[in-house]
mmCIF file of C-alpha atoms in Angstrom:
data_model
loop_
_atom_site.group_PDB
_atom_site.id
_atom_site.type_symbol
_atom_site.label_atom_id
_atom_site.label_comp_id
_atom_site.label_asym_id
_atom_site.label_seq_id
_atom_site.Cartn_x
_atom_site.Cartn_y
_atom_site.Cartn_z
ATOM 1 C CA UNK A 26 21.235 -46.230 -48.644
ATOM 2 C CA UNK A 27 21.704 -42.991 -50.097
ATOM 3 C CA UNK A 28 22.553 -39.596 -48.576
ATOM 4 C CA UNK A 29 19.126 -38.502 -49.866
ATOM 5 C CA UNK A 30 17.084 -41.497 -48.594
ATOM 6 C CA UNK A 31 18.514 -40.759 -45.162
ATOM 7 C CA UNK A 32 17.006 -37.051 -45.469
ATOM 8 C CA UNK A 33 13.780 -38.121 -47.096
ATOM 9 C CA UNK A 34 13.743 -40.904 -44.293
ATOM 10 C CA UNK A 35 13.676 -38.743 -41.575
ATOM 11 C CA UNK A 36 11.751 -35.815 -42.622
ATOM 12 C CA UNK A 37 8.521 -38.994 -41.938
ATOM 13 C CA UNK A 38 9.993 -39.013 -39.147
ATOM 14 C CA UNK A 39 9.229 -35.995 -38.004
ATOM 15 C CA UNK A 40 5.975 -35.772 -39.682
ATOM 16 C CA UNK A 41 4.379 -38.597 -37.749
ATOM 17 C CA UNK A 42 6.723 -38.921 -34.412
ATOM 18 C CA UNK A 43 6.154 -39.959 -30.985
ATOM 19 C CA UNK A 44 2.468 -40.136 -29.484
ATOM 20 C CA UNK A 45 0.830 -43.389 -28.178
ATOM 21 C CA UNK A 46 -1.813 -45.402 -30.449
ATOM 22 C CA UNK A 47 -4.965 -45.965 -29.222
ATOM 23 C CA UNK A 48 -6.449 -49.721 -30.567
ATOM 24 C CA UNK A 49 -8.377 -49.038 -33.970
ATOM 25 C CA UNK A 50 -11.801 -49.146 -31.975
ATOM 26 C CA UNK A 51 -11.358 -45.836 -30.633
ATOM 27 C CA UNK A 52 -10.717 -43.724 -34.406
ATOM 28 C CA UNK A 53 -13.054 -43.171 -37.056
ATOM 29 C CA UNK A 54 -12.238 -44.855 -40.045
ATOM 30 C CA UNK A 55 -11.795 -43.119 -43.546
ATOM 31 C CA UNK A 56 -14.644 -42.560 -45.320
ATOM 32 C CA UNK A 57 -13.140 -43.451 -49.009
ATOM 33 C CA UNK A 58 -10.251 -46.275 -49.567
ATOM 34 C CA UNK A 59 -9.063 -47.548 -51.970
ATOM 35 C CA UNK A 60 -6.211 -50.631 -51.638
ATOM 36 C CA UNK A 61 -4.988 -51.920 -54.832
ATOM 37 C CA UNK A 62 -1.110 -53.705 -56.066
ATOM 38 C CA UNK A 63 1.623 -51.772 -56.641
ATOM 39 C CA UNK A 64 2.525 -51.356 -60.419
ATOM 40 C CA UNK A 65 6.085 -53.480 -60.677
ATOM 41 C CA UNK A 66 7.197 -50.906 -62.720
ATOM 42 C CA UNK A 67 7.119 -48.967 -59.337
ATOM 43 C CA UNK A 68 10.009 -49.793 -57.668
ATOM 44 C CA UNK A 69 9.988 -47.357 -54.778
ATOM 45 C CA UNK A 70 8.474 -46.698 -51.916
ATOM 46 C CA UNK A 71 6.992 -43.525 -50.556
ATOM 47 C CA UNK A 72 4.085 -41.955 -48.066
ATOM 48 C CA UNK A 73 1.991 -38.494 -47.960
ATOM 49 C CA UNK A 74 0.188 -37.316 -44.881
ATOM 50 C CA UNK A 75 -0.011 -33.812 -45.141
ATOM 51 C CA UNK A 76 -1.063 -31.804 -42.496
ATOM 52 C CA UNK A 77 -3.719 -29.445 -44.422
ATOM 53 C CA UNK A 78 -6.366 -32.427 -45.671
ATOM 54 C CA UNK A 79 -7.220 -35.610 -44.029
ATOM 55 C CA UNK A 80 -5.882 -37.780 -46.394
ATOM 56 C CA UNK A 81 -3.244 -40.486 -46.974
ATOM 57 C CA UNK A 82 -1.637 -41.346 -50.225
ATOM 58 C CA UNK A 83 1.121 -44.501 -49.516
ATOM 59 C CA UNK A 84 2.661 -46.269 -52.599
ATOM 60 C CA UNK A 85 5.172 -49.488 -52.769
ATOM 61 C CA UNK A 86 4.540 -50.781 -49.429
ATOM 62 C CA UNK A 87 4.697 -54.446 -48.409
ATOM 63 C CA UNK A 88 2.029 -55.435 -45.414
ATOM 64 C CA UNK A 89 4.498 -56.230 -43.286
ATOM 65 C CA UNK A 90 5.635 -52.365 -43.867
ATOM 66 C CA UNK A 91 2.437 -51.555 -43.441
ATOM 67 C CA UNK A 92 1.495 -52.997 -40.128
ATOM 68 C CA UNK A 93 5.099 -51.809 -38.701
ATOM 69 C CA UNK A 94 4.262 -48.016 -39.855
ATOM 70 C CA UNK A 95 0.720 -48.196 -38.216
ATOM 71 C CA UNK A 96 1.260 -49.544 -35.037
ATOM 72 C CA UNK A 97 4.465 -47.688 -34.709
ATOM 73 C CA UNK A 98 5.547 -44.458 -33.428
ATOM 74 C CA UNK A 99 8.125 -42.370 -35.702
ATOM 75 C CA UNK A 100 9.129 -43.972 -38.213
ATOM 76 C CA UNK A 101 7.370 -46.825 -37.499
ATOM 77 C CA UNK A 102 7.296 -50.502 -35.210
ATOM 78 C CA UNK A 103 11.057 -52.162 -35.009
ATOM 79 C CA UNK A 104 10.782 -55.173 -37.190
ATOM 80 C CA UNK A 105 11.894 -57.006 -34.585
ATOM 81 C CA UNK A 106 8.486 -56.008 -32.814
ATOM 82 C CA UNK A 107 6.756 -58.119 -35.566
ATOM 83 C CA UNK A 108 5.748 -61.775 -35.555
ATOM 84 C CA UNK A 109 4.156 -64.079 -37.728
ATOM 85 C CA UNK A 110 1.861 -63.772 -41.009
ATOM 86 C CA UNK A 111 2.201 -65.558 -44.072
ATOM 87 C CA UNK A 112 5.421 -65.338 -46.391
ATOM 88 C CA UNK A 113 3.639 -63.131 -48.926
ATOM 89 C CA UNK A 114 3.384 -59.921 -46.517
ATOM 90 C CA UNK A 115 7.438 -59.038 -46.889
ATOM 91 C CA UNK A 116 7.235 -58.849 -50.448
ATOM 92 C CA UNK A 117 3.441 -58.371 -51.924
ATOM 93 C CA UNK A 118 3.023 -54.359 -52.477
ATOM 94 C CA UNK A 119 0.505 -52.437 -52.184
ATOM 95 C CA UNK A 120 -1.372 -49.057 -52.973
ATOM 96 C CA UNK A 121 -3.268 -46.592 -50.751
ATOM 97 C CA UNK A 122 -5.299 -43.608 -51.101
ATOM 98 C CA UNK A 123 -7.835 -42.970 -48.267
ATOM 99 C CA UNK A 124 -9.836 -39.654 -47.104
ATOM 100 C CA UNK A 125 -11.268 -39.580 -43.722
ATOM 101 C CA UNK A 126 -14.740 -37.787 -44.280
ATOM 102 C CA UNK A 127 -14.622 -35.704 -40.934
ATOM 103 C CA UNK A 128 -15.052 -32.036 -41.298
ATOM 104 C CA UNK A 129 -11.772 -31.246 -39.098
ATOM 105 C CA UNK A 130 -8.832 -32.320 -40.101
ATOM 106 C CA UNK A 131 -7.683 -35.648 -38.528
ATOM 107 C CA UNK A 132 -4.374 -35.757 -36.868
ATOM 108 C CA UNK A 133 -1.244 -38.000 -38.578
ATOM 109 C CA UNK A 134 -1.165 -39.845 -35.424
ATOM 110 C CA UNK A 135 -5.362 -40.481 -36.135
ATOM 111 C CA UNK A 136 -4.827 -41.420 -39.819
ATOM 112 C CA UNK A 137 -2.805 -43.923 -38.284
ATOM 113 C CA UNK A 138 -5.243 -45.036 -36.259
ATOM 114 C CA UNK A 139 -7.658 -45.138 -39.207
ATOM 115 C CA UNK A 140 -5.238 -47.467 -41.096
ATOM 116 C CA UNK A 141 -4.978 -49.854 -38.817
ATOM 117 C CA UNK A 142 -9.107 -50.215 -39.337
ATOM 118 C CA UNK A 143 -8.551 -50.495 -43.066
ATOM 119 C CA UNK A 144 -5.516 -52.928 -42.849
ATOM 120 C CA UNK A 145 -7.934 -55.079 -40.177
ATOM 121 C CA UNK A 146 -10.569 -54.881 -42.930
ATOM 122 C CA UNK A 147 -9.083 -55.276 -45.983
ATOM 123 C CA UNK A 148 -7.017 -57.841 -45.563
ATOM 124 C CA UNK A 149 -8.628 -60.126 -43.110
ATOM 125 C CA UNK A 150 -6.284 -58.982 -40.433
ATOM 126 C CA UNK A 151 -6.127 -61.124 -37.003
ATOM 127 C CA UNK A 152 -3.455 -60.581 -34.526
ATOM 128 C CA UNK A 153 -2.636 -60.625 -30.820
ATOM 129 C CA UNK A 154 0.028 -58.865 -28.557
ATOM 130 C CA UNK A 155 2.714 -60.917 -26.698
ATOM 131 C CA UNK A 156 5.561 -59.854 -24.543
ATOM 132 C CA UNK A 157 9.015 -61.172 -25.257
ATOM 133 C CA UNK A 158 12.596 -60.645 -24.141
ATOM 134 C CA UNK A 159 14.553 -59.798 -26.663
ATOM 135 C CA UNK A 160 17.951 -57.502 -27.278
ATOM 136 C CA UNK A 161 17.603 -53.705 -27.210
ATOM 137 C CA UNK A 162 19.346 -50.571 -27.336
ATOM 138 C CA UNK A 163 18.617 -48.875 -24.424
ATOM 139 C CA UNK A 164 19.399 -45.306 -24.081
ATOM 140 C CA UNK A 165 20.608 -44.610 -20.023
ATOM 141 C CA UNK A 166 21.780 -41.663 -18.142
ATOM 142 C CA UNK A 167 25.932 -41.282 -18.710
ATOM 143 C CA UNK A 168 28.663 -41.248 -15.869
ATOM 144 C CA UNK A 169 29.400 -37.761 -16.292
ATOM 145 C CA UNK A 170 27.138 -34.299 -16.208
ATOM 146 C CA UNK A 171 23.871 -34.127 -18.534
ATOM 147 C CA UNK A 172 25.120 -31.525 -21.268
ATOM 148 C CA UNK A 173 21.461 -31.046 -22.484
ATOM 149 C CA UNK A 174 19.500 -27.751 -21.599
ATOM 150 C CA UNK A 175 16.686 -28.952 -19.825
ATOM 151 C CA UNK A 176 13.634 -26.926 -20.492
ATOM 152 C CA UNK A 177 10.947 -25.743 -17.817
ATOM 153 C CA UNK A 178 7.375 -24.833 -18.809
ATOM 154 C CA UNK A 179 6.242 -21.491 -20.324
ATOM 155 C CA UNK A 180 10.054 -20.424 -20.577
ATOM 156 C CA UNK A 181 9.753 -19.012 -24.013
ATOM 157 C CA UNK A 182 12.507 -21.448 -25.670
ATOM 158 C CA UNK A 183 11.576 -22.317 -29.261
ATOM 159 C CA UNK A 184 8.954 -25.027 -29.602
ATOM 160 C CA UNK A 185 9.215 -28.794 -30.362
ATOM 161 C CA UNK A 186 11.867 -29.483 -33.300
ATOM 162 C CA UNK A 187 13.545 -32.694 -34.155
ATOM 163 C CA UNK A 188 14.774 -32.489 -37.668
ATOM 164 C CA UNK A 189 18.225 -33.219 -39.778
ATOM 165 C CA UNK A 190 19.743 -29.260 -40.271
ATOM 166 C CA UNK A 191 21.795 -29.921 -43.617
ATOM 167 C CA UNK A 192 24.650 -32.752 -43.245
ATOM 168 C CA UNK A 193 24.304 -35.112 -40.130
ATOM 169 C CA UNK A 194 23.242 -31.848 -37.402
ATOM 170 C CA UNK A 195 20.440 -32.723 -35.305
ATOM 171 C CA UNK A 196 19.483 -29.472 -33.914
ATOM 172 C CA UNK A 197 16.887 -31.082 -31.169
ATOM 173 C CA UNK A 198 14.342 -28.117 -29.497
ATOM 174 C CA UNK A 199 11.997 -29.081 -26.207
ATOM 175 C CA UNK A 200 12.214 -32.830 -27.078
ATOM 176 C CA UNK A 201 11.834 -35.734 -24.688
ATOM 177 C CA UNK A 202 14.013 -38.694 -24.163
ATOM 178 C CA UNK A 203 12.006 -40.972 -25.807
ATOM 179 C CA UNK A 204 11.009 -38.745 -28.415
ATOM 180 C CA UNK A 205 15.282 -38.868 -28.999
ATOM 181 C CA UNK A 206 15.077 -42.628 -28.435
ATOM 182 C CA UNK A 207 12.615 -43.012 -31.507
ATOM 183 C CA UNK A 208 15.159 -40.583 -33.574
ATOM 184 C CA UNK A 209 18.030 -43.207 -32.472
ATOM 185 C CA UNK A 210 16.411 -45.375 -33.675
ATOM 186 C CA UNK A 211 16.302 -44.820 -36.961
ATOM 187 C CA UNK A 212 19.453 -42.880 -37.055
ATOM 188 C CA UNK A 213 21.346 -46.033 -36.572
ATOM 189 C CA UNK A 214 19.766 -48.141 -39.200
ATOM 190 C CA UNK A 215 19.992 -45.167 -41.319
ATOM 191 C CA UNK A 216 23.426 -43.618 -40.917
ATOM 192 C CA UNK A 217 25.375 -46.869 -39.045
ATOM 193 C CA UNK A 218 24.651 -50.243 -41.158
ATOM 194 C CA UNK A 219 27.309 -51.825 -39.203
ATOM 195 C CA UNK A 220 25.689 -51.457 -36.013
ATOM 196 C CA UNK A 221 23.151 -54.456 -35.028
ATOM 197 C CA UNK A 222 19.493 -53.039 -36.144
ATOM 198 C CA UNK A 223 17.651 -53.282 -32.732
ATOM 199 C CA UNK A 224 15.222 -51.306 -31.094
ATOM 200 C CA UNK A 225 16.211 -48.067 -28.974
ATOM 201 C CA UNK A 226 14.258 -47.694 -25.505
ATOM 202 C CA UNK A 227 14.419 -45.051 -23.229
ATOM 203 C CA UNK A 228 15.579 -45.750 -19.598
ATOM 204 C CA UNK A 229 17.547 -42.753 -18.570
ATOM 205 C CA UNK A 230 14.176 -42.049 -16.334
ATOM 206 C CA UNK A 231 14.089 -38.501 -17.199
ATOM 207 C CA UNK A 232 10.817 -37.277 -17.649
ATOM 208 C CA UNK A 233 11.601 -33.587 -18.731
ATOM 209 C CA UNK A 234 12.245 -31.976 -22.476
ATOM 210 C CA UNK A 235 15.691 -30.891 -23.332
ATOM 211 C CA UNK A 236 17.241 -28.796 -25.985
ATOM 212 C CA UNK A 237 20.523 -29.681 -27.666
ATOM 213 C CA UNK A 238 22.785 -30.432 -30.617
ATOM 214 C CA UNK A 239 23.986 -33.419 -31.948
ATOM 215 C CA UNK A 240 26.525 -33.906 -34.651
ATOM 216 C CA UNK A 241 27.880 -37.219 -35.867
ATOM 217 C CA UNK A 242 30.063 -38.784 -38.877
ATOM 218 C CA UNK A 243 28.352 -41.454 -40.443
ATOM 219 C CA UNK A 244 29.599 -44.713 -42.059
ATOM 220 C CA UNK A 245 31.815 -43.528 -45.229
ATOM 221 C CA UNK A 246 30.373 -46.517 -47.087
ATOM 222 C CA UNK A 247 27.297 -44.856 -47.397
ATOM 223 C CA UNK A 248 28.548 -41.898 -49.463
ATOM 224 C CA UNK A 249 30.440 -44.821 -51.854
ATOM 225 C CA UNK A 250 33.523 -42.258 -51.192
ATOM 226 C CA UNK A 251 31.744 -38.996 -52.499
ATOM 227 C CA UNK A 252 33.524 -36.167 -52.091
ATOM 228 C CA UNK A 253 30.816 -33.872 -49.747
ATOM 229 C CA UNK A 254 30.110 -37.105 -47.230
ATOM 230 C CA UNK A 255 33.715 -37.647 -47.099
ATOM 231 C CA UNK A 256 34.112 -34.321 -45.083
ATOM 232 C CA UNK A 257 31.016 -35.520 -42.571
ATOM 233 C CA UNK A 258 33.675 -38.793 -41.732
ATOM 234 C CA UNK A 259 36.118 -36.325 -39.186
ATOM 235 C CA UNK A 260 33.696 -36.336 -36.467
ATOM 236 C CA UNK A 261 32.545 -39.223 -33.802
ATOM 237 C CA UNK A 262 29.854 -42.355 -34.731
ATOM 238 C CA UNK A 263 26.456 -41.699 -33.423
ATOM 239 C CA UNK A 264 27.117 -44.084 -30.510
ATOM 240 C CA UNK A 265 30.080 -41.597 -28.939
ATOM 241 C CA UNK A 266 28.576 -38.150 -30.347
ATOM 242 C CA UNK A 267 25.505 -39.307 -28.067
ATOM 243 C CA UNK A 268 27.772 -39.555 -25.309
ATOM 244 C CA UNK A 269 29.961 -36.871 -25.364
ATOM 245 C CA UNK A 270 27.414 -34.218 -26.728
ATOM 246 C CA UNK A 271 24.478 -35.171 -25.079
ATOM 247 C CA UNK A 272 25.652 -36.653 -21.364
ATOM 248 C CA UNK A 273 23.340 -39.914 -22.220
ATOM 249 C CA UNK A 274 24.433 -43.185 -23.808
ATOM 250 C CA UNK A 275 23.492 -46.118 -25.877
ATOM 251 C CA UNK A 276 24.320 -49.823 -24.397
ATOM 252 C CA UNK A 277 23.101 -53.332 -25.074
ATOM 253 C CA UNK A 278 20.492 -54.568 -22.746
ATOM 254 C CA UNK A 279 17.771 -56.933 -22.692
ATOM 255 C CA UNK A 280 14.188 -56.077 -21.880
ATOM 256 C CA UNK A 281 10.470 -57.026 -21.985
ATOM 257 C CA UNK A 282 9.028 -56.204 -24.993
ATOM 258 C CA UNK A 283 5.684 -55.999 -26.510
ATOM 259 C CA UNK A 284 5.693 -58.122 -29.649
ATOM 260 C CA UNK A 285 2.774 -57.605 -32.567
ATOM 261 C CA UNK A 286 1.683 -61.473 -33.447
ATOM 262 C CA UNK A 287 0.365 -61.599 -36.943
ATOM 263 C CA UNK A 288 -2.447 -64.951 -36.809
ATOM 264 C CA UNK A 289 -3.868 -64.563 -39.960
ATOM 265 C CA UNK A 290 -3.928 -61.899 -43.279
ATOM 266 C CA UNK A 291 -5.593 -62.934 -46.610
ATOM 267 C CA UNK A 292 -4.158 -60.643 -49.945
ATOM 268 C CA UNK A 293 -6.290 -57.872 -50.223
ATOM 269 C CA UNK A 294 -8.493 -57.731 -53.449
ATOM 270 C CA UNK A 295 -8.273 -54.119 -55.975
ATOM 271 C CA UNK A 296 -10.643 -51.757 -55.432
#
């Protein structure tokens, strides 16, 4: 992936990070949909939720992208987290515009909600939750001193910020551990293709919000040797500059997880 990809990547990130999903039952669903196949011609992928309107505009995506961006947090559900579902959900694409009809604006973390409805709908959606074991990442609480500033309430710091500040600077402001977990997450399948893609989890059992800094080299390969990524390579992978910056760490575990179980889908028809 591309320098740009990683930036375009994360800037969703952002936009739709880190609050719990209720089940579709408890949102409104759009009032106008419409779900039709991606033009081949079209051979990207790419998603609008802006924060003035209520609507969402998603083009290129797959149902199995789908499903893991509305039942996810951040970026989305770990493909690992998803099971099941015919063969024609990786690579079948898709087309969606959809405008909730509430007078206030619904929240990205709602329009989520509201997708999940119109996935359920529109394509015939069945599917059950399962816990598994499987192999994580699990982000735990390092051998030496916490170098993160943690923050205390009303204290006047600078509000929530979790975004990429030019380069590979994460500039992090009154974030929670697994609000950074989610941000691993997708750093390392992002910036470190050598790494195994597995989920991050937080178990450092701090329940406060932190400010900090966090700079990193990423894998030279993805520049293909250009000149301005070459410079990022001096510095530490993710996996150390998480250690040494932040006080926390990264290590392999194994843990319970909760697994999406796709039973049945049918291709949805245009519209």
């Amino acid at each position: 992936m591309k320098l740009n990809g990683i930036a375009i990547m994360l800037a969703a990130v952002v936009g739709v990070a880190n609050s719990q999903i209720s089940p579709p039952s408890a949102s409104p669903a759009f009032e106008v949909a419409s779900v039709k196949p991606t033009d081949p011609a079209y051979t990207g992928r790419s998603v609008r939720i802006p924060p003035d309107d209520g609507m969402v505009t998603m083009r290129g995506w797959s149902l199995k992208n789908l499903l893991l961006f509305a039942w996810g947090t951040g970026i989305g559900l770990h493909p690992s987290l998803l099971s099941g579902g015919p063969s024609w959900i990786d690579h079948d694409r898709y087309d969606i515009v959809a405008k909730s009809g509430e007078q206030r604006i619904p929240s990205q973390d709602e329009r989520k909600q509201m997708l999940r409805i119109l996935l359920v709908e529109r394509f015939q959606l069945k599917y059950h939750r399962e816990s598994r074991e499987i192999p994580v990442y699990a982000l735990v609480v390092g051998k030496r001193r916490l170098k993160m500033e943690e923050r205390r309430p009303d204290d006047g710091g600078a509000p929530f910020s979790l975004l990429m500040n030019g380069g590979f600077h994460l500039p992090a402001r009154d974030v929670s551990m697994t609000q950074l977990a989610d941000m691993l997450q997708s750093l390392i399948s992002l910036t470190d293709p050598d790494r195994n893609d597995l989920p991050v989890v937080d178990r450092t059992g701090l329940t406060g919000k932190f400010d900090f800094d966090l700079t990193w080299a990423p894998d030279p390969a993805l520049s293909e040797g250009r000149g301005a990524a070459t410079k990022l390579t001096s510095g530490p992978d993710l996996f150390i500059a998480v250690e040494e910056q932040l006080g926390v760490k990264i290590e392999t575990q194994k843990a319970p997880m909760n697994i999406l179980v796709v039973d049945h889908a049918e291709k949805a028809l245009e519209n």
